[in-house]
Short mmCIF file of C-alpha atoms in Angstrom, two decimals:
data_model
loop_
_atom_site.label_atom_id
_atom_site.label_comp_id
_atom_site.label_asym_id
_atom_site.label_seq_id
_atom_site.Cartn_x
_atom_site.Cartn_y
_atom_site.Cartn_z
CA MET B 206 -14.36 21.22 -15.72
CA SER B 207 -15.31 21.45 -12.09
CA ILE B 208 -13.12 21.94 -9.06
CA ARG B 209 -13.71 18.28 -8.16
CA ASP B 210 -12.34 17.21 -11.58
CA ILE B 211 -9.24 19.32 -11.05
CA ILE B 212 -8.65 17.90 -7.57
CA ASP B 213 -9.18 14.33 -8.79
CA GLY B 214 -6.79 14.95 -11.69
CA LYS B 215 -4.11 16.22 -9.31
CA LYS B 216 -4.54 13.18 -7.06
CA GLN B 217 -4.17 10.85 -10.04
CA TRP B 218 -1.07 12.69 -11.25
CA ARG B 219 0.53 12.58 -7.79
CA ALA B 220 -0.13 8.82 -7.58
CA HIS B 221 1.41 8.44 -11.04
CA VAL B 222 4.52 10.41 -10.03
CA ALA B 223 4.86 8.29 -6.87
CA ARG B 224 4.86 5.15 -9.03
CA VAL B 225 7.52 6.66 -11.31
CA LYS B 226 9.72 7.40 -8.29
CA MET B 227 9.59 3.70 -7.37
CA LEU B 228 11.19 2.68 -10.69
CA PRO B 229 14.91 1.82 -10.74
CA PRO B 230 17.12 4.85 -11.51
CA ASP B 231 17.83 3.92 -15.14
CA TYR B 232 14.12 3.46 -15.84
CA ARG B 233 13.32 6.81 -14.18
CA ILE B 234 15.82 8.61 -16.40
CA VAL B 235 14.49 7.09 -19.61
CA TYR B 236 10.88 7.58 -18.48
CA GLY B 237 11.60 11.25 -17.76
CA GLU B 238 13.08 11.81 -21.20
CA ILE B 239 10.15 10.11 -22.94
CA GLN B 240 7.73 12.06 -20.73
CA ARG B 241 9.29 15.37 -21.77
CA TYR B 242 9.02 14.34 -25.41
CA LEU B 243 5.38 13.32 -25.03
CA PHE B 244 4.56 16.60 -23.29
CA LYS B 245 5.92 18.43 -26.34
CA VAL B 246 3.97 16.45 -28.94
CA GLY B 247 0.80 16.05 -26.89
CA SER B 248 0.42 12.28 -26.44
CA ILE B 249 0.41 12.25 -22.64
CA ASP B 250 -2.31 9.59 -22.57
CA LEU B 251 0.44 7.07 -23.34
CA LEU B 252 2.28 7.73 -20.08
CA THR B 253 0.20 5.35 -17.95
CA GLY B 254 0.73 2.47 -20.37
CA LEU B 255 4.44 3.26 -20.58
CA LEU B 256 4.73 3.30 -16.80
CA GLU B 257 2.99 -0.08 -16.51
CA PHE B 258 5.27 -1.49 -19.21
CA PHE B 259 8.36 -0.18 -17.41
CA GLU B 260 7.14 -1.51 -14.05
CA GLU B 261 6.64 -4.99 -15.51
CA SER B 262 10.00 -4.93 -17.27
CA ALA B 263 11.84 -3.77 -14.16
CA ALA B 264 10.12 -6.43 -12.06
CA SER B 265 11.29 -9.09 -14.50
CA GLY B 266 14.88 -7.91 -14.05
CA ARG B 267 15.38 -6.55 -17.56
CA GLY B 268 17.47 -3.44 -18.10
CA VAL B 269 15.77 -0.41 -19.57
CA LEU B 270 17.86 -0.48 -22.74
CA GLU B 271 16.91 -4.13 -23.25
CA VAL B 272 13.31 -2.94 -23.33
CA THR B 273 13.63 0.27 -25.36
CA GLY B 274 16.71 -0.52 -27.41
CA THR B 275 19.68 1.81 -27.54
CA ASP B 276 17.78 4.41 -29.60
CA VAL B 277 15.29 5.71 -27.05
CA ALA B 278 14.12 8.46 -29.43
CA ALA B 279 13.09 5.85 -32.00
CA PHE B 280 11.30 3.92 -29.24
CA ALA B 281 9.36 7.08 -28.32
CA ASP B 282 8.51 7.75 -31.97
CA ASP B 283 7.23 4.20 -32.34
CA LEU B 284 5.22 4.65 -29.17
CA ILE B 285 3.30 7.64 -30.52
CA GLU B 286 2.79 6.19 -33.99
CA GLY B 287 -0.91 6.23 -34.73
CA SER B 288 -1.75 8.42 -31.72
CA PRO B 289 -3.12 11.93 -32.09
CA THR B 290 -0.44 14.55 -31.43
CA TYR B 291 -0.04 18.31 -31.46
CA ALA B 292 2.91 18.06 -33.83
#
């Protein structure tokens, strides 16, 4: 990995974080919890897709619990199903 790759990765991550900060507060909270979970199990590649899904859902006026259901942990488990993990 070169310095350029590291710099580009940081720029992409900062852009990602900026998009997360633009989500409504309830979406940010749920996204943060799922993000922490994904960091623990190693499926961080799913974060971009999750962010896009949350952005679309928020834009349509749906509440975050309408999207994930009341059991956010089960939603996160379903999200990583079939993905490679460290767990």
